[in-house]
Short mmCIF file of C-alpha atoms in Angstrom, two decimals:
data_model
loop_
_atom_site.label_atom_id
_atom_site.label_comp_id
_atom_site.label_asym_id
_atom_site.label_seq_id
_atom_site.Cartn_x
_atom_site.Cartn_y
_atom_site.Cartn_z
CA MET A 1 0.00 0.00 0.00
CA HIS A 2 1.28 3.47 -0.91
CA ASP A 3 1.58 6.28 1.60
CA PHE A 4 0.08 8.87 -0.77
CA VAL A 5 -1.71 8.82 -4.09
CA VAL A 6 -1.49 12.24 -5.74
CA VAL A 7 -4.14 13.13 -8.31
CA GLY A 8 -2.97 15.85 -10.68
CA CYS A 9 0.61 16.82 -11.55
CA GLY A 10 0.49 20.55 -12.05
CA PRO A 11 2.82 22.69 -9.90
CA ALA A 12 1.05 21.89 -6.61
CA GLY A 13 0.79 18.15 -7.22
CA SER A 14 4.34 17.72 -8.48
CA ARG A 15 5.71 19.86 -5.67
CA PHE A 16 3.90 17.79 -3.05
CA ALA A 17 4.98 14.52 -4.71
CA ARG A 18 8.59 15.70 -4.69
CA ARG A 19 8.62 16.91 -1.08
CA ALA A 20 6.78 13.86 0.27
CA SER A 21 9.13 11.55 -1.61
CA GLU A 22 12.14 13.42 -0.24
CA ALA A 23 10.69 12.84 3.23
CA GLY A 24 10.81 9.10 2.59
CA TYR A 25 7.17 8.40 1.75
CA ASP A 26 5.95 6.07 -1.00
CA VAL A 27 4.20 8.34 -3.52
CA LEU A 28 2.18 7.34 -6.58
CA ALA A 29 1.01 10.28 -8.74
CA PHE A 30 -1.37 10.41 -11.71
CA GLU A 31 -1.77 12.99 -14.48
CA GLN A 32 -4.77 12.71 -16.78
CA GLY A 33 -2.86 13.48 -19.97
CA THR A 34 0.63 14.79 -20.64
CA VAL A 35 2.11 16.96 -17.91
CA GLY A 36 1.70 20.64 -18.79
CA GLU A 37 -0.92 20.11 -21.49
CA PRO A 38 -3.24 21.61 -22.39
CA LEU A 39 -1.99 25.04 -21.35
CA ALA A 40 -4.63 26.89 -19.32
CA CYS A 41 -2.62 29.30 -17.18
CA SER A 42 -0.57 32.45 -17.63
CA GLY A 43 3.21 32.31 -17.51
CA HIS A 44 3.65 35.54 -15.52
CA VAL A 45 5.10 34.67 -12.10
CA SER A 46 7.04 36.24 -9.26
CA THR A 47 10.77 35.60 -9.07
CA ASP A 48 10.10 33.45 -5.99
CA VAL A 49 9.09 30.61 -8.31
CA TRP A 50 12.77 29.65 -8.76
CA GLU A 51 12.98 28.70 -5.08
CA TYR A 52 10.59 25.84 -5.87
CA ALA A 53 11.98 24.81 -9.26
CA PRO A 54 14.93 22.44 -9.72
CA ASP A 55 18.43 23.78 -10.25
CA GLY A 56 19.01 25.10 -13.74
CA ALA A 57 15.30 25.59 -14.51
CA ARG A 58 15.57 29.37 -14.77
CA ALA A 59 18.05 29.22 -17.64
CA ASP A 60 15.74 26.90 -19.56
CA LEU A 61 12.37 28.51 -18.82
CA LEU A 62 12.87 32.28 -18.54
CA GLN A 63 11.37 34.27 -21.43
CA ASN A 64 11.31 37.85 -20.14
CA GLU A 65 11.83 40.02 -17.06
CA VAL A 66 9.26 42.54 -15.84
CA SER A 67 9.84 45.58 -13.64
CA GLY A 68 6.47 47.33 -13.75
CA ALA A 69 2.86 47.51 -14.84
CA ARG A 70 0.64 50.00 -16.66
CA PHE A 71 -2.94 50.13 -15.38
CA HIS A 72 -5.63 51.24 -17.83
CA LEU A 73 -9.05 52.53 -16.77
CA GLY A 74 -12.03 53.23 -18.98
CA ASP A 75 -11.34 54.72 -22.40
CA ALA A 76 -8.44 53.17 -24.30
CA ASP A 77 -7.10 56.63 -25.11
CA SER A 78 -6.87 57.71 -21.48
CA ARG A 79 -3.55 57.92 -19.68
CA ALA A 80 -2.23 54.70 -18.16
CA HIS A 81 -1.03 54.71 -14.56
CA ARG A 82 2.49 53.31 -14.18
CA PHE A 83 3.86 51.34 -11.23
CA HIS A 84 7.44 50.12 -11.18
CA LYS A 85 10.53 49.08 -9.27
CA ASP A 86 14.17 49.72 -10.08
CA GLU A 87 14.65 45.96 -10.11
CA VAL A 88 12.99 42.92 -11.64
CA ILE A 89 9.58 42.32 -10.07
CA SER A 90 8.48 39.25 -11.96
CA ASN A 91 9.38 36.84 -14.72
CA VAL A 92 7.60 35.56 -17.79
CA ILE A 93 8.28 31.86 -18.25
CA ASP A 94 7.59 28.82 -20.39
CA ARG A 95 4.55 27.67 -18.43
CA VAL A 96 4.38 24.17 -19.94
CA GLY A 97 8.10 23.80 -19.34
CA LEU A 98 7.66 24.70 -15.66
CA ASP A 99 5.13 21.90 -15.15
CA ARG A 100 7.45 19.42 -16.82
CA ALA A 101 10.46 20.54 -14.80
CA LEU A 102 8.54 20.17 -11.54
CA ALA A 103 7.26 16.73 -12.57
CA ALA A 104 10.80 15.63 -13.47
CA ALA A 105 11.99 16.81 -10.04
CA ALA A 106 9.26 14.70 -8.40
CA ARG A 107 10.38 11.65 -10.36
CA ASP A 108 14.02 12.31 -9.47
CA ALA A 109 13.00 12.38 -5.80
CA GLY A 110 11.46 8.92 -6.12
CA ALA A 111 7.79 9.56 -6.90
CA ASP A 112 6.13 7.12 -9.32
CA LEU A 113 4.51 9.71 -11.61
CA ARG A 114 2.33 8.27 -14.36
CA GLU A 115 0.92 10.27 -17.25
CA ASP A 116 -2.15 9.34 -19.34
CA HIS A 117 -3.98 8.01 -16.27
CA THR A 118 -7.47 9.32 -15.57
CA VAL A 119 -8.83 9.01 -12.04
CA LEU A 120 -12.39 7.70 -12.19
CA ASP A 121 -13.30 7.48 -8.51
CA VAL A 122 -11.92 7.95 -5.02
CA ALA A 123 -13.25 6.43 -1.80
CA GLU A 124 -12.22 6.80 1.85
CA HIS A 125 -12.21 3.80 4.18
CA ARG A 126 -11.39 3.39 7.85
CA ASP A 127 -7.65 2.91 7.40
CA HIS A 128 -6.99 3.63 3.70
CA VAL A 129 -8.29 5.14 0.47
CA THR A 130 -8.93 3.50 -2.87
CA VAL A 131 -8.35 5.26 -6.17
CA GLU A 132 -9.80 3.82 -9.38
CA VAL A 133 -7.77 4.81 -12.43
CA ARG A 134 -8.06 4.21 -16.17
CA GLY A 135 -4.67 3.95 -17.86
CA PRO A 136 -3.29 2.70 -21.17
CA ASP A 137 -3.59 -0.89 -19.96
CA GLY A 138 -7.12 -0.64 -18.61
CA THR A 139 -8.72 0.13 -15.26
CA GLU A 140 -6.80 -0.32 -12.01
CA THR A 141 -7.56 0.25 -8.33
CA HIS A 142 -4.81 1.48 -6.03
CA ARG A 143 -4.72 1.61 -2.24
CA ALA A 144 -3.00 4.26 -0.18
CA ARG A 145 -3.07 5.65 3.31
CA MET A 146 -4.09 9.08 1.98
CA VAL A 147 -5.01 10.82 -1.26
CA ALA A 148 -3.92 14.32 -2.30
CA GLY A 149 -6.36 16.10 -4.62
CA CYS A 150 -4.22 18.41 -6.75
CA ASP A 151 -6.47 18.12 -9.78
CA GLY A 152 -7.53 21.68 -10.45
CA PRO A 153 -10.70 23.79 -10.26
CA LYS A 154 -13.06 20.95 -11.21
CA SER A 155 -11.34 18.49 -8.86
CA ARG A 156 -12.66 14.94 -9.16
CA VAL A 157 -11.22 14.16 -5.73
CA ARG A 158 -13.11 17.06 -4.18
CA ARG A 159 -16.39 16.01 -5.74
CA ALA A 160 -15.98 12.26 -5.17
CA LEU A 161 -15.41 12.86 -1.46
CA ASP A 162 -18.04 15.60 -1.18
CA LEU A 163 -15.58 18.23 0.03
CA PRO A 164 -16.74 21.87 -0.11
CA GLU A 165 -16.51 23.84 -3.35
CA PRO A 166 -14.56 27.11 -3.86
CA ASP A 167 -16.47 30.33 -3.33
CA GLU A 168 -16.31 31.29 -7.00
CA LEU A 169 -15.10 30.12 -10.41
CA LEU A 170 -14.02 32.70 -12.97
CA HIS A 171 -13.76 31.97 -16.68
CA GLY A 172 -10.43 32.90 -18.24
CA VAL A 173 -9.26 33.05 -21.86
CA LEU A 174 -5.68 33.24 -23.14
CA GLY A 175 -4.40 33.94 -26.62
CA PHE A 176 -0.94 34.44 -28.08
CA THR A 177 0.68 36.28 -30.96
CA ASP A 178 4.13 35.91 -32.50
CA GLU A 179 5.00 39.61 -32.18
CA ARG A 180 8.36 39.92 -30.45
CA ASP A 181 8.28 42.16 -27.41
CA ALA A 182 10.96 42.30 -24.74
CA GLY A 183 9.38 45.25 -22.93
CA ASP A 184 9.61 45.21 -19.14
CA PHE A 185 6.04 46.42 -18.42
CA VAL A 186 2.83 44.37 -18.41
CA ASP A 187 -0.50 46.05 -19.19
CA VAL A 188 -3.52 45.59 -16.92
CA HIS A 189 -6.97 46.73 -18.08
CA LEU A 190 -9.66 47.22 -15.41
CA THR A 191 -12.29 47.38 -18.12
CA VAL A 192 -14.21 44.11 -17.66
CA PRO A 193 -16.77 43.23 -14.97
CA ARG A 194 -15.24 42.35 -11.57
CA PHE A 195 -11.81 41.39 -12.87
CA PHE A 196 -9.36 42.49 -15.57
CA ALA A 197 -7.66 41.86 -18.90
CA TRP A 198 -3.92 41.76 -19.51
CA ARG A 199 -1.10 41.94 -22.05
CA ILE A 200 2.23 40.28 -21.17
CA PRO A 201 5.37 40.64 -23.33
CA ARG A 202 7.19 37.30 -23.63
CA GLY A 203 10.34 38.38 -25.44
CA GLU A 204 11.17 36.21 -28.44
CA ALA A 205 8.25 33.92 -27.54
CA GLY A 206 5.64 36.53 -28.49
CA VAL A 207 2.91 38.26 -26.49
CA GLU A 208 0.24 36.81 -24.22
CA TYR A 209 -3.22 38.39 -24.06
CA GLY A 210 -5.74 37.31 -21.45
CA LEU A 211 -9.01 38.13 -19.78
CA ALA A 212 -11.08 36.68 -16.94
CA MET A 213 -14.60 37.37 -15.68
CA PRO A 214 -17.28 35.73 -13.55
CA PRO A 215 -19.75 33.36 -15.25
CA GLY A 216 -22.72 34.90 -17.00
CA HIS A 217 -20.70 37.13 -19.30
CA ASP A 218 -19.70 36.50 -22.90
CA VAL A 219 -16.01 36.05 -22.15
CA ARG A 220 -14.97 35.22 -25.69
CA ALA A 221 -16.73 38.26 -27.15
CA ARG A 222 -15.07 40.47 -24.54
CA PHE A 223 -11.72 38.92 -25.40
CA GLU A 224 -12.25 39.66 -29.09
CA ASP A 225 -13.05 43.29 -28.26
CA PHE A 226 -9.95 43.49 -26.07
CA THR A 227 -7.53 42.16 -28.68
CA ASP A 228 -9.20 44.23 -31.40
CA GLY A 229 -8.27 47.26 -29.32
CA TYR A 230 -4.63 46.27 -29.75
CA GLY A 231 -5.14 45.58 -33.44
CA VAL A 232 -4.06 41.94 -33.16
CA GLU A 233 -5.51 38.54 -33.87
CA THR A 234 -4.38 35.80 -31.50
CA ASP A 235 -3.84 32.14 -32.16
CA ARG A 236 -3.10 29.19 -29.85
CA ARG A 237 -6.04 30.12 -27.70
CA CYS A 238 -6.98 28.27 -24.55
CA SER A 239 -9.43 28.75 -21.72
CA GLY A 240 -9.97 27.51 -18.20
CA LEU A 241 -11.59 28.08 -14.85
CA ILE A 242 -9.98 30.12 -12.08
CA PRO A 243 -11.08 29.24 -8.51
CA ILE A 244 -11.34 32.13 -6.07
CA GLY A 245 -11.97 31.79 -2.34
CA PRO A 246 -10.87 28.65 -0.45
CA PRO A 247 -13.70 26.69 1.19
CA LYS A 248 -13.78 26.41 4.98
CA ARG A 249 -12.41 22.88 4.80
CA VAL A 250 -9.97 21.30 2.33
CA THR A 251 -9.47 18.00 4.16
CA GLY A 252 -11.52 14.85 4.59
CA ARG A 253 -11.00 11.73 6.70
CA ARG A 254 -7.99 10.56 4.67
CA SER A 255 -7.86 13.19 1.96
CA PHE A 256 -6.66 16.72 1.38
CA LEU A 257 -6.73 19.27 -1.42
CA VAL A 258 -3.83 21.40 -2.63
CA GLY A 259 -3.55 24.18 -5.21
CA ASP A 260 -6.45 25.09 -7.47
CA ALA A 261 -8.50 22.18 -6.11
CA ALA A 262 -8.42 24.02 -2.76
CA ALA A 263 -8.75 27.49 -4.38
CA GLN A 264 -5.36 28.43 -2.93
CA THR A 265 -5.10 31.34 -5.36
CA LYS A 266 -4.65 35.11 -5.32
CA PRO A 267 -8.13 36.71 -5.41
CA PHE A 268 -6.79 39.82 -7.14
CA THR A 269 -5.03 38.03 -10.05
CA GLY A 270 -6.26 34.43 -10.02
CA GLY A 271 -2.68 33.17 -10.01
CA GLY A 272 -2.11 30.09 -7.91
CA ILE A 273 1.35 28.72 -8.73
CA LEU A 274 3.18 30.12 -5.70
CA TYR A 275 0.30 29.73 -3.23
CA GLY A 276 -0.28 26.16 -4.37
CA MET A 277 3.36 25.16 -3.99
CA THR A 278 3.53 26.93 -0.63
CA ALA A 279 0.56 24.86 0.56
CA ALA A 280 2.14 21.71 -0.92
CA ASP A 281 5.22 22.26 1.24
CA HIS A 282 3.02 22.66 4.31
CA ALA A 283 1.22 19.42 3.45
CA ALA A 284 4.49 17.52 3.05
CA ARG A 285 5.77 18.84 6.39
CA GLU A 286 2.63 18.44 8.44
CA ILE A 287 0.80 15.35 7.20
CA ASP A 288 1.72 11.89 8.46
CA PRO A 289 -0.16 9.38 6.30
CA THR A 290 -0.47 6.99 9.26
CA ASP A 291 -2.15 9.65 11.43
CA PRO A 292 -5.28 11.33 10.03
CA ALA A 293 -5.21 13.84 12.90
CA THR A 294 -2.30 15.56 11.16
CA LEU A 295 -4.63 16.70 8.41
CA GLY A 296 -5.76 19.37 10.86
CA ASP A 297 -2.13 20.47 11.21
CA TYR A 298 -2.02 21.02 7.45
CA GLU A 299 -5.24 23.06 7.54
CA ARG A 300 -3.82 25.32 10.24
CA ALA A 301 -0.38 25.69 8.68
CA TRP A 302 -1.39 26.77 5.19
CA ARG A 303 -4.15 29.05 6.44
CA ASP A 304 -1.84 30.72 8.97
CA ASP A 305 0.60 31.39 6.14
CA LEU A 306 -1.83 32.61 3.47
CA ARG A 307 -4.94 33.81 5.32
CA GLU A 308 -4.02 37.50 5.45
CA GLU A 309 -2.71 37.49 1.89
CA ILE A 310 -6.00 36.07 0.62
CA ARG A 311 -8.10 38.40 2.79
CA LEU A 312 -6.25 41.48 1.55
CA GLY A 313 -6.34 40.10 -1.96
CA HIS A 314 -10.14 40.16 -1.83
CA LEU A 315 -10.00 43.81 -0.78
CA VAL A 316 -7.68 44.67 -3.66
CA ARG A 317 -10.02 42.95 -6.08
CA ALA A 318 -12.99 44.90 -4.71
CA GLY A 319 -11.25 48.02 -6.00
CA TYR A 320 -11.66 46.74 -9.57
CA SER A 321 -15.38 47.52 -9.29
CA PHE A 322 -15.07 51.01 -7.78
CA PRO A 323 -16.37 53.92 -9.87
CA GLU A 324 -13.73 55.16 -12.27
CA PRO A 325 -13.14 58.53 -10.53
CA ILE A 326 -12.31 56.70 -7.28
CA GLN A 327 -10.04 54.28 -9.13
CA ARG A 328 -8.19 57.16 -10.76
CA ALA A 329 -7.73 58.93 -7.44
CA GLY A 330 -6.28 55.78 -5.92
CA MET A 331 -4.00 55.18 -8.87
CA ARG A 332 -2.66 58.73 -8.73
CA ALA A 333 -1.96 58.38 -5.01
CA PHE A 334 0.16 55.25 -5.39
CA GLU A 335 1.60 55.37 -8.92
CA GLY A 336 5.31 55.59 -9.50
CA GLU A 337 7.85 53.52 -7.64
CA ILE A 338 6.43 50.77 -5.45
CA GLY A 339 7.75 48.41 -2.80
CA VAL A 340 5.15 45.66 -2.93
CA HIS A 341 5.56 41.97 -3.75
CA MET A 342 3.22 40.70 -6.47
CA ASP A 343 2.20 37.62 -4.45
CA ARG A 344 1.97 39.25 -1.02
CA PRO A 345 -0.56 42.10 -0.70
CA THR A 346 0.45 42.46 2.96
CA THR A 347 3.57 44.20 1.61
CA LEU A 348 1.32 47.19 0.91
CA PHE A 349 2.13 47.96 4.57
CA SER A 350 5.83 47.15 4.39
CA ARG A 351 8.77 49.49 5.03
CA GLU A 352 9.72 49.11 1.38
CA GLN A 353 6.34 50.44 0.25
CA LEU A 354 6.47 53.29 2.77
CA ARG A 355 9.90 54.31 1.49
CA ALA A 356 8.56 54.22 -2.08
CA LEU A 357 5.67 56.53 -1.13
CA VAL A 358 7.81 58.92 0.93
CA PRO A 359 11.06 59.63 -0.95
CA SER A 360 12.62 61.35 2.06
CA LEU A 361 12.65 57.99 3.88
CA ARG A 362 14.83 56.29 1.25
#
C-alpha cells in the first residue's frame, strides 16, 4: 500500500509529490494526460518561483523580465497609470516547461509519476483510500493511506469525497501572438466586470493576451473586443476556470486538497502557482499518512501562512469595481515607484512600500 496517491501533476501536485518523496514516503502520482498540457494558465510569475523549481530551470524557462505595470481605466485613449521598481519584479516563463520541470523533479525524488492516467473514482475507508484509475492498460484500483487532490478547479477528488466547493469560479481566456516584445512592463486593463484583462510581453516567444470574468458574461466576445483594441488577432487560444476563495475545509478523513482544487489562489489576479506550492510544502511537512489527525495540522499551517494574503487580496479585487473617478484617485496616489511583492498584498504595509511613497525615507 502506498503512503500517498497524488491526483494531478500541475505545480502543486508535483511539488507535493517531490517533497513527500524526499521525506521518505511512498508516492504514486497520476496525471490525466501529458504533464503541462493543455496550457490553461498564464506564464507571468514572481521571481520566488525559482525557489521551488529544480536547479538550472531558470536558464531553460525564462522568457522575459518585468519591472512594472501599466494600469488602464475606462477609455483606451486615457492615460495609463504606471507602477514600477528599479529591479525585476516578476518573470515571464515557459509555463508548460515549468510543469514538466517540476514533474521531473518529483520523479528524481522517487515519486512514481504516471501520465495518461485518468482518475475515475476515489473512496475513503477506515484505514486507507482506494483510487480507481483508467490507464493505457485498462482500469486499475490502487490503495494508499491518503489521497492528495491536486487536480484543479473541477477536482474529481473534491467532488468524489463531497468536500466543499470554492467560493467562485471565474472563466479565463488566453491567446498568443508571434509579435516579439521584450518590454519590461505588463498592461492591466480594469475594463471588464469584476476582474481584468492583460497583455504580457514574452520576449522572443511573443505576447500573451488574457481576460477573466465571472460566469454569466460572454467572455470570448469580450476577449475579441480586447484584442481588437490592440489591433491583433491571436492564435493558440486556450481557456480555463480560475477558482477564487478557499472553502472552509480542504481536508476529509484521509484526503486533502492542494492548489487550485483548494482554491489556494490570489483573489486579485487568479494566479495560484506560488500559493499552491507553498501549501504543498506545508502538506508535506505536516501530514503523516499513518495519522489522520495531522490533516488538521495542514489546515492550520497553510491558512496561517496565506490567510491575510488572501483576505487582503479580496479587498484589492474589490477596487476593480469602484467607480472610475475613485479608481483614478487611488491610482494617482500610489503610482510611480512601489515596494510591494506581487504575491503578497500584505507588503502594501511594508517598510519598502512606505519608502517608495515617501522619498525622504529612502
